[in-house]
Amino acid sequence: MIELYTAATPNGHKISIALEEMGLEYQVHALDLMASEQKQPEFLTINPNGRIPAIIDTDHDNFAVFESGAILIYLAEKTGQFMPVDPDKRSRVIQWLMFQMGGVGPIMGQANVFYRYFPEKIPAAIDRYQHEGRRLFEVMDTQLAKNAYLACDEYTIADIATWPWVRIYEWSGIDINGLPYLQRWLKEIAERPACQKGILIPPPSELSDEEKAEEIRKMVTR
């Protein structure tokens, strides 16, 4: 049994998708980020950084893992799925996983902050993160012209990590026109049953886009 501590965010969705893809039994603990449940002492014993997602593997001495990329590697090694055995392919998967962790996620996150949430509109900041987000998408499009998936011709944890972020490109205000291979990859992964289920765990907010942005605005500015 995997105990999953999560919220309805791209980083949270990475892990619910992976668990669905891998067929692992898991129990969801949805944290209310607006209420700062991720900062409470009981959760900080699982993740000292006070961020979701995190897991506890009850089959392995209640071993806790935090950081979404580290969780994906842990689950792939636990199950032997979505991580090639071949050393070169394995390295490529980890490289593209780090590309998401160090590039796509942080840049899109900042695009979201300045485009959607920050109370003051700062055009230079919005342009900077949207343009860098577009550049990263172009890197991906070039790679996907050569491979069916990011790291190789196999669907891997690199795709599981990256798709939940790229799929919200409109929320970040990033244009994907003229990127046919990226669009093909987005559509193909969206058709996977585990992805369709994973992005609904935990259930998404019923707030409108503007109401959701306002709630997050309060959180990022307090």
PDB file of C-alpha atoms in Angstrom:
ATOM      1  CA  MET A   1       0.000   0.000   0.000  1.00  0.00           C
ATOM      2  CA  ILE A   2       1.236   3.475  -0.896  1.00  0.00           C
ATOM      3  CA  GLU A   3      -0.046   6.364   1.193  1.00  0.00           C
ATOM      4  CA  LEU A   4      -0.202   9.364  -1.160  1.00  0.00           C
ATOM      5  CA  TYR A   5      -0.216  12.886   0.244  1.00  0.00           C
ATOM      6  CA  THR A   6      -1.239  15.167  -2.564  1.00  0.00           C
ATOM      7  CA  ALA A   7      -3.322  17.998  -3.976  1.00  0.00           C
ATOM      8  CA  ALA A   8      -4.855  18.791  -7.369  1.00  0.00           C
ATOM      9  CA  THR A   9      -1.719  20.273  -8.930  1.00  0.00           C
ATOM     10  CA  PRO A  10       0.561  19.140 -11.773  1.00  0.00           C
ATOM     11  CA  ASN A  11       3.148  17.858  -9.307  1.00  0.00           C
ATOM     12  CA  GLY A  12       0.486  15.943  -7.432  1.00  0.00           C
ATOM     13  CA  HIS A  13      -0.947  14.538 -10.648  1.00  0.00           C
ATOM     14  CA  LYS A  14       2.427  13.090 -11.629  1.00  0.00           C
ATOM     15  CA  ILE A  15       2.195  10.621  -8.776  1.00  0.00           C
ATOM     16  CA  SER A  16      -1.474   9.695  -9.045  1.00  0.00           C
ATOM     17  CA  ILE A  17      -0.898   9.021 -12.760  1.00  0.00           C
ATOM     18  CA  ALA A  18       2.174   6.902 -12.006  1.00  0.00           C
ATOM     19  CA  LEU A  19       0.330   4.878  -9.382  1.00  0.00           C
ATOM     20  CA  GLU A  20      -2.527   4.272 -11.802  1.00  0.00           C
ATOM     21  CA  GLU A  21      -0.136   3.319 -14.620  1.00  0.00           C
ATOM     22  CA  MET A  22       1.778   0.945 -12.351  1.00  0.00           C
ATOM     23  CA  GLY A  23      -1.339  -0.670 -10.884  1.00  0.00           C
ATOM     24  CA  LEU A  24      -0.242  -0.065  -7.306  1.00  0.00           C
ATOM     25  CA  GLU A  25      -2.728   0.007  -4.471  1.00  0.00           C
ATOM     26  CA  TYR A  26      -2.774   3.408  -2.825  1.00  0.00           C
ATOM     27  CA  GLN A  27      -4.711   5.564  -0.412  1.00  0.00           C
ATOM     28  CA  VAL A  28      -5.146   9.275  -1.068  1.00  0.00           C
ATOM     29  CA  HIS A  29      -4.660  11.917   1.598  1.00  0.00           C
ATOM     30  CA  ALA A  30      -5.722  15.196  -0.030  1.00  0.00           C
ATOM     31  CA  LEU A  31      -4.141  18.207   1.655  1.00  0.00           C
ATOM     32  CA  ASP A  32      -5.817  21.611   1.667  1.00  0.00           C
ATOM     33  CA  LEU A  33      -3.023  23.889   0.507  1.00  0.00           C
ATOM     34  CA  MET A  34      -5.091  27.012   1.160  1.00  0.00           C
ATOM     35  CA  ALA A  35      -5.378  25.970   4.798  1.00  0.00           C
ATOM     36  CA  SER A  36      -1.598  25.270   4.910  1.00  0.00           C
ATOM     37  CA  GLU A  37      -2.117  21.630   5.861  1.00  0.00           C
ATOM     38  CA  GLN A  38       1.195  20.919   4.113  1.00  0.00           C
ATOM     39  CA  LYS A  39       2.916  23.043   6.781  1.00  0.00           C
ATOM     40  CA  GLN A  40       1.532  21.172   9.763  1.00  0.00           C
ATOM     41  CA  PRO A  41       3.989  19.256  12.000  1.00  0.00           C
ATOM     42  CA  GLU A  42       2.547  15.844  11.170  1.00  0.00           C
ATOM     43  CA  PHE A  43       3.152  16.354   7.455  1.00  0.00           C
ATOM     44  CA  LEU A  44       6.584  17.898   7.996  1.00  0.00           C
ATOM     45  CA  THR A  45       7.699  14.573   9.467  1.00  0.00           C
ATOM     46  CA  ILE A  46       7.041  13.120   5.981  1.00  0.00           C
ATOM     47  CA  ASN A  47       8.346  16.049   3.942  1.00  0.00           C
ATOM     48  CA  PRO A  48      10.455  18.573   5.870  1.00  0.00           C
ATOM     49  CA  ASN A  49      10.047  21.013   2.963  1.00  0.00           C
ATOM     50  CA  GLY A  50       6.287  21.246   3.454  1.00  0.00           C
ATOM     51  CA  ARG A  51       5.326  20.583  -0.156  1.00  0.00           C
ATOM     52  CA  ILE A  52       3.204  18.009  -1.929  1.00  0.00           C
ATOM     53  CA  PRO A  53       3.427  15.318  -3.147  1.00  0.00           C
ATOM     54  CA  ALA A  54       4.900  12.821  -0.736  1.00  0.00           C
ATOM     55  CA  ILE A  55       4.372   9.113  -0.211  1.00  0.00           C
ATOM     56  CA  ILE A  56       4.785   6.519   2.498  1.00  0.00           C
ATOM     57  CA  ASP A  57       5.447   2.950   1.356  1.00  0.00           C
ATOM     58  CA  THR A  58       3.791   0.850   4.043  1.00  0.00           C
ATOM     59  CA  ASP A  59       5.225  -2.319   2.489  1.00  0.00           C
ATOM     60  CA  HIS A  60       8.749  -1.011   3.048  1.00  0.00           C
ATOM     61  CA  ASP A  61       8.935  -0.116   6.723  1.00  0.00           C
ATOM     62  CA  ASN A  62       6.759   2.993   6.226  1.00  0.00           C
ATOM     63  CA  PHE A  63       9.523   4.507   4.116  1.00  0.00           C
ATOM     64  CA  ALA A  64       8.746   8.129   3.188  1.00  0.00           C
ATOM     65  CA  VAL A  65       9.707   9.757  -0.096  1.00  0.00           C
ATOM     66  CA  PHE A  66       9.249  13.402  -1.054  1.00  0.00           C
ATOM     67  CA  GLU A  67       9.997  15.423  -4.231  1.00  0.00           C
ATOM     68  CA  SER A  68       7.935  14.280  -7.207  1.00  0.00           C
ATOM     69  CA  GLY A  69      10.920  13.271  -9.350  1.00  0.00           C
ATOM     70  CA  ALA A  70      12.387  11.193  -6.540  1.00  0.00           C
ATOM     71  CA  ILE A  71       9.000   9.554  -5.969  1.00  0.00           C
ATOM     72  CA  LEU A  72       8.731   8.615  -9.652  1.00  0.00           C
ATOM     73  CA  ILE A  73      12.199   7.046  -9.625  1.00  0.00           C
ATOM     74  CA  TYR A  74      11.367   5.183  -6.411  1.00  0.00           C
ATOM     75  CA  LEU A  75       8.110   3.804  -7.824  1.00  0.00           C
ATOM     76  CA  ALA A  76       9.728   2.866 -11.147  1.00  0.00           C
ATOM     77  CA  GLU A  77      12.457   0.955  -9.329  1.00  0.00           C
ATOM     78  CA  LYS A  78       9.947  -0.654  -6.980  1.00  0.00           C
ATOM     79  CA  THR A  79       7.797  -1.964  -9.828  1.00  0.00           C
ATOM     80  CA  GLY A  80      10.292  -2.312 -12.671  1.00  0.00           C
ATOM     81  CA  GLN A  81       8.006  -0.216 -14.872  1.00  0.00           C
ATOM     82  CA  PHE A  82       8.465   2.881 -17.047  1.00  0.00           C
ATOM     83  CA  MET A  83      12.247   2.967 -16.516  1.00  0.00           C
ATOM     84  CA  PRO A  84      14.362   1.091 -19.084  1.00  0.00           C
ATOM     85  CA  VAL A  85      16.939  -1.415 -17.878  1.00  0.00           C
ATOM     86  CA  ASP A  86      19.426  -0.435 -20.589  1.00  0.00           C
ATOM     87  CA  PRO A  87      21.911   2.010 -18.951  1.00  0.00           C
ATOM     88  CA  ASP A  88      21.902   4.495 -21.817  1.00  0.00           C
ATOM     89  CA  LYS A  89      18.104   4.611 -22.043  1.00  0.00           C
ATOM     90  CA  ARG A  90      17.870   4.840 -18.264  1.00  0.00           C
ATOM     91  CA  SER A  91      20.215   7.819 -18.289  1.00  0.00           C
ATOM     92  CA  ARG A  92      18.135   9.529 -20.988  1.00  0.00           C
ATOM     93  CA  VAL A  93      14.991   9.047 -18.917  1.00  0.00           C
ATOM     94  CA  ILE A  94      16.665  10.642 -15.899  1.00  0.00           C
ATOM     95  CA  GLN A  95      17.989  13.502 -18.070  1.00  0.00           C
ATOM     96  CA  TRP A  96      14.507  14.339 -19.360  1.00  0.00           C
ATOM     97  CA  LEU A  97      13.059  13.924 -15.880  1.00  0.00           C
ATOM     98  CA  MET A  98      15.574  16.517 -14.655  1.00  0.00           C
ATOM     99  CA  PHE A  99      14.636  18.716 -17.641  1.00  0.00           C
ATOM    100  CA  GLN A 100      11.113  18.773 -16.274  1.00  0.00           C
ATOM    101  CA  MET A 101      12.130  19.193 -12.649  1.00  0.00           C
ATOM    102  CA  GLY A 102      14.630  21.976 -13.322  1.00  0.00           C
ATOM    103  CA  GLY A 103      12.999  23.623 -16.333  1.00  0.00           C
ATOM    104  CA  VAL A 104       9.419  22.984 -17.379  1.00  0.00           C
ATOM    105  CA  GLY A 105       7.927  22.863 -13.879  1.00  0.00           C
ATOM    106  CA  PRO A 106       9.666  25.901 -12.352  1.00  0.00           C
ATOM    107  CA  ILE A 107       9.268  28.060 -15.465  1.00  0.00           C
ATOM    108  CA  MET A 108       5.591  27.254 -15.939  1.00  0.00           C
ATOM    109  CA  GLY A 109       5.062  27.726 -12.220  1.00  0.00           C
ATOM    110  CA  GLN A 110       6.501  31.233 -12.429  1.00  0.00           C
ATOM    111  CA  ALA A 111       4.485  31.940 -15.577  1.00  0.00           C
ATOM    112  CA  ASN A 112       1.377  30.979 -13.613  1.00  0.00           C
ATOM    113  CA  VAL A 113       2.327  33.252 -10.716  1.00  0.00           C
ATOM    114  CA  PHE A 114       2.943  36.356 -12.795  1.00  0.00           C
ATOM    115  CA  TYR A 115       0.277  35.731 -15.449  1.00  0.00           C
ATOM    116  CA  ARG A 116      -2.531  34.544 -13.159  1.00  0.00           C
ATOM    117  CA  TYR A 117      -1.883  35.133  -9.485  1.00  0.00           C
ATOM    118  CA  PHE A 118       0.413  38.067  -8.731  1.00  0.00           C
ATOM    119  CA  PRO A 119      -1.694  41.105  -7.772  1.00  0.00           C
ATOM    120  CA  GLU A 120       0.482  43.460  -9.805  1.00  0.00           C
ATOM    121  CA  LYS A 121       0.856  42.802 -13.529  1.00  0.00           C
ATOM    122  CA  ILE A 122       4.559  42.980 -14.418  1.00  0.00           C
ATOM    123  CA  PRO A 123       4.817  42.607 -18.217  1.00  0.00           C
ATOM    124  CA  ALA A 124       8.570  41.962 -18.207  1.00  0.00           C
ATOM    125  CA  ALA A 125       8.170  39.050 -15.787  1.00  0.00           C
ATOM    126  CA  ILE A 126       5.187  37.611 -17.673  1.00  0.00           C
ATOM    127  CA  ASP A 127       7.041  37.826 -20.989  1.00  0.00           C
ATOM    128  CA  ARG A 128      10.207  36.350 -19.530  1.00  0.00           C
ATOM    129  CA  TYR A 129       8.538  33.194 -18.202  1.00  0.00           C
ATOM    130  CA  GLN A 130       6.134  32.699 -21.082  1.00  0.00           C
ATOM    131  CA  HIS A 131       8.942  33.066 -23.625  1.00  0.00           C
ATOM    132  CA  GLU A 132      11.183  30.664 -21.712  1.00  0.00           C
ATOM    133  CA  GLY A 133       8.277  28.244 -21.412  1.00  0.00           C
ATOM    134  CA  ARG A 134       7.780  28.410 -25.172  1.00  0.00           C
ATOM    135  CA  ARG A 135      11.514  27.805 -25.699  1.00  0.00           C
ATOM    136  CA  LEU A 136      11.358  24.680 -23.541  1.00  0.00           C
ATOM    137  CA  PHE A 137       8.338  23.470 -25.515  1.00  0.00           C
ATOM    138  CA  GLU A 138      10.345  23.955 -28.704  1.00  0.00           C
ATOM    139  CA  VAL A 139      13.142  21.818 -27.260  1.00  0.00           C
ATOM    140  CA  MET A 140      10.573  19.132 -26.535  1.00  0.00           C
ATOM    141  CA  ASP A 141       9.051  19.414 -30.016  1.00  0.00           C
ATOM    142  CA  THR A 142      12.474  18.868 -31.585  1.00  0.00           C
ATOM    143  CA  GLN A 143      13.035  15.810 -29.396  1.00  0.00           C
ATOM    144  CA  LEU A 144       9.571  14.423 -30.109  1.00  0.00           C
ATOM    145  CA  ALA A 145      10.200  14.719 -33.842  1.00  0.00           C
ATOM    146  CA  LYS A 146      12.831  12.008 -33.348  1.00  0.00           C
ATOM    147  CA  ASN A 147      11.159   9.848 -30.704  1.00  0.00           C
ATOM    148  CA  ALA A 148       7.612   8.808 -29.879  1.00  0.00           C
ATOM    149  CA  TYR A 149       8.214   9.915 -26.302  1.00  0.00           C
ATOM    150  CA  LEU A 150      10.587  12.268 -24.551  1.00  0.00           C
ATOM    151  CA  ALA A 151      13.455   9.993 -23.608  1.00  0.00           C
ATOM    152  CA  CYS A 152      13.103   7.254 -26.214  1.00  0.00           C
ATOM    153  CA  ASP A 153      10.434   5.308 -28.067  1.00  0.00           C
ATOM    154  CA  GLU A 154       9.044   4.022 -24.770  1.00  0.00           C
ATOM    155  CA  TYR A 155       6.599   5.790 -22.468  1.00  0.00           C
ATOM    156  CA  THR A 156       8.520   6.450 -19.253  1.00  0.00           C
ATOM    157  CA  ILE A 157       8.433   8.391 -16.016  1.00  0.00           C
ATOM    158  CA  ALA A 158       9.893  11.332 -17.962  1.00  0.00           C
ATOM    159  CA  ASP A 159       6.596  11.595 -19.854  1.00  0.00           C
ATOM    160  CA  ILE A 160       4.577  11.015 -16.680  1.00  0.00           C
ATOM    161  CA  ALA A 161       6.431  13.893 -15.017  1.00  0.00           C
ATOM    162  CA  THR A 162       6.142  16.341 -17.882  1.00  0.00           C
ATOM    163  CA  TRP A 163       2.669  15.828 -19.320  1.00  0.00           C
ATOM    164  CA  PRO A 164       0.698  17.161 -16.300  1.00  0.00           C
ATOM    165  CA  TRP A 165       2.551  20.460 -16.636  1.00  0.00           C
ATOM    166  CA  VAL A 166       2.488  20.871 -20.410  1.00  0.00           C
ATOM    167  CA  ARG A 167      -1.229  20.059 -20.589  1.00  0.00           C
ATOM    168  CA  ILE A 168      -1.989  23.329 -18.706  1.00  0.00           C
ATOM    169  CA  TYR A 169      -0.123  25.492 -21.239  1.00  0.00           C
ATOM    170  CA  GLU A 170      -3.192  27.726 -21.697  1.00  0.00           C
ATOM    171  CA  TRP A 171      -3.329  28.473 -17.968  1.00  0.00           C
ATOM    172  CA  SER A 172       0.297  29.613 -18.210  1.00  0.00           C
ATOM    173  CA  GLY A 173      -0.430  31.686 -21.327  1.00  0.00           C
ATOM    174  CA  ILE A 174       2.080  29.759 -23.442  1.00  0.00           C
ATOM    175  CA  ASP A 175       1.371  29.222 -27.150  1.00  0.00           C
ATOM    176  CA  ILE A 176       1.854  25.748 -28.661  1.00  0.00           C
ATOM    177  CA  ASN A 177       0.972  26.655 -32.247  1.00  0.00           C
ATOM    178  CA  GLY A 178       3.563  25.417 -34.720  1.00  0.00           C
ATOM    179  CA  LEU A 179       4.683  22.565 -32.449  1.00  0.00           C
ATOM    180  CA  PRO A 180       3.087  19.539 -34.134  1.00  0.00           C
ATOM    181  CA  TYR A 181       5.108  16.846 -32.381  1.00  0.00           C
ATOM    182  CA  LEU A 182       4.415  18.315 -28.958  1.00  0.00           C
ATOM    183  CA  GLN A 183       0.712  18.492 -29.830  1.00  0.00           C
ATOM    184  CA  ARG A 184       0.762  14.856 -30.989  1.00  0.00           C
ATOM    185  CA  TRP A 185       2.438  13.792 -27.717  1.00  0.00           C
ATOM    186  CA  LEU A 186      -0.055  15.771 -25.605  1.00  0.00           C
ATOM    187  CA  LYS A 187      -3.015  14.184 -27.361  1.00  0.00           C
ATOM    188  CA  GLU A 188      -1.631  10.657 -27.272  1.00  0.00           C
ATOM    189  CA  ILE A 189      -0.873  10.726 -23.563  1.00  0.00           C
ATOM    190  CA  ALA A 190      -4.242  12.341 -22.800  1.00  0.00           C
ATOM    191  CA  GLU A 191      -5.881   9.222 -24.239  1.00  0.00           C
ATOM    192  CA  ARG A 192      -4.227   6.906 -21.708  1.00  0.00           C
ATOM    193  CA  PRO A 193      -6.828   5.708 -19.151  1.00  0.00           C
ATOM    194  CA  ALA A 194      -4.376   6.092 -16.251  1.00  0.00           C
ATOM    195  CA  CYS A 195      -3.772   9.724 -17.176  1.00  0.00           C
ATOM    196  CA  GLN A 196      -7.476  10.428 -17.492  1.00  0.00           C
ATOM    197  CA  LYS A 197      -8.029   8.993 -14.018  1.00  0.00           C
ATOM    198  CA  GLY A 198      -4.878  10.394 -12.443  1.00  0.00           C
ATOM    199  CA  ILE A 199      -5.678  14.034 -13.189  1.00  0.00           C
ATOM    200  CA  LEU A 200      -8.925  13.631 -11.244  1.00  0.00           C
ATOM    201  CA  ILE A 201      -7.137  12.468  -8.086  1.00  0.00           C
ATOM    202  CA  PRO A 202      -7.818  14.256  -5.862  1.00  0.00           C
ATOM    203  CA  PRO A 203     -10.964  15.764  -7.438  1.00  0.00           C
ATOM    204  CA  PRO A 204     -10.379  19.170  -9.059  1.00  0.00           C
ATOM    205  CA  SER A 205     -11.737  22.333  -7.525  1.00  0.00           C
ATOM    206  CA  GLU A 206     -15.289  23.284  -8.476  1.00  0.00           C
ATOM    207  CA  LEU A 207     -14.362  26.973  -8.452  1.00  0.00           C
ATOM    208  CA  SER A 208     -14.373  28.959 -11.677  1.00  0.00           C
ATOM    209  CA  ASP A 209     -10.998  29.851 -13.184  1.00  0.00           C
ATOM    210  CA  GLU A 210     -11.192  33.358 -11.745  1.00  0.00           C
ATOM    211  CA  GLU A 211     -12.224  32.101  -8.311  1.00  0.00           C
ATOM    212  CA  LYS A 212      -9.429  29.546  -8.364  1.00  0.00           C
ATOM    213  CA  ALA A 213      -6.903  32.190  -9.392  1.00  0.00           C
ATOM    214  CA  GLU A 214      -8.099  34.451  -6.580  1.00  0.00           C
ATOM    215  CA  GLU A 215      -7.703  31.687  -3.995  1.00  0.00           C
ATOM    216  CA  ILE A 216      -4.181  30.937  -5.161  1.00  0.00           C
ATOM    217  CA  ARG A 217      -3.421  34.663  -5.330  1.00  0.00           C
ATOM    218  CA  LYS A 218      -4.177  34.909  -1.623  1.00  0.00           C
ATOM    219  CA  MET A 219      -1.858  31.994  -0.885  1.00  0.00           C
ATOM    220  CA  VAL A 220       1.142  33.213  -2.910  1.00  0.00           C
ATOM    221  CA  THR A 221       0.960  36.770  -1.603  1.00  0.00           C
ATOM    222  CA  ARG A 222       0.402  36.186   2.092  1.00  0.00           C
TER     223      ARG A 222
END
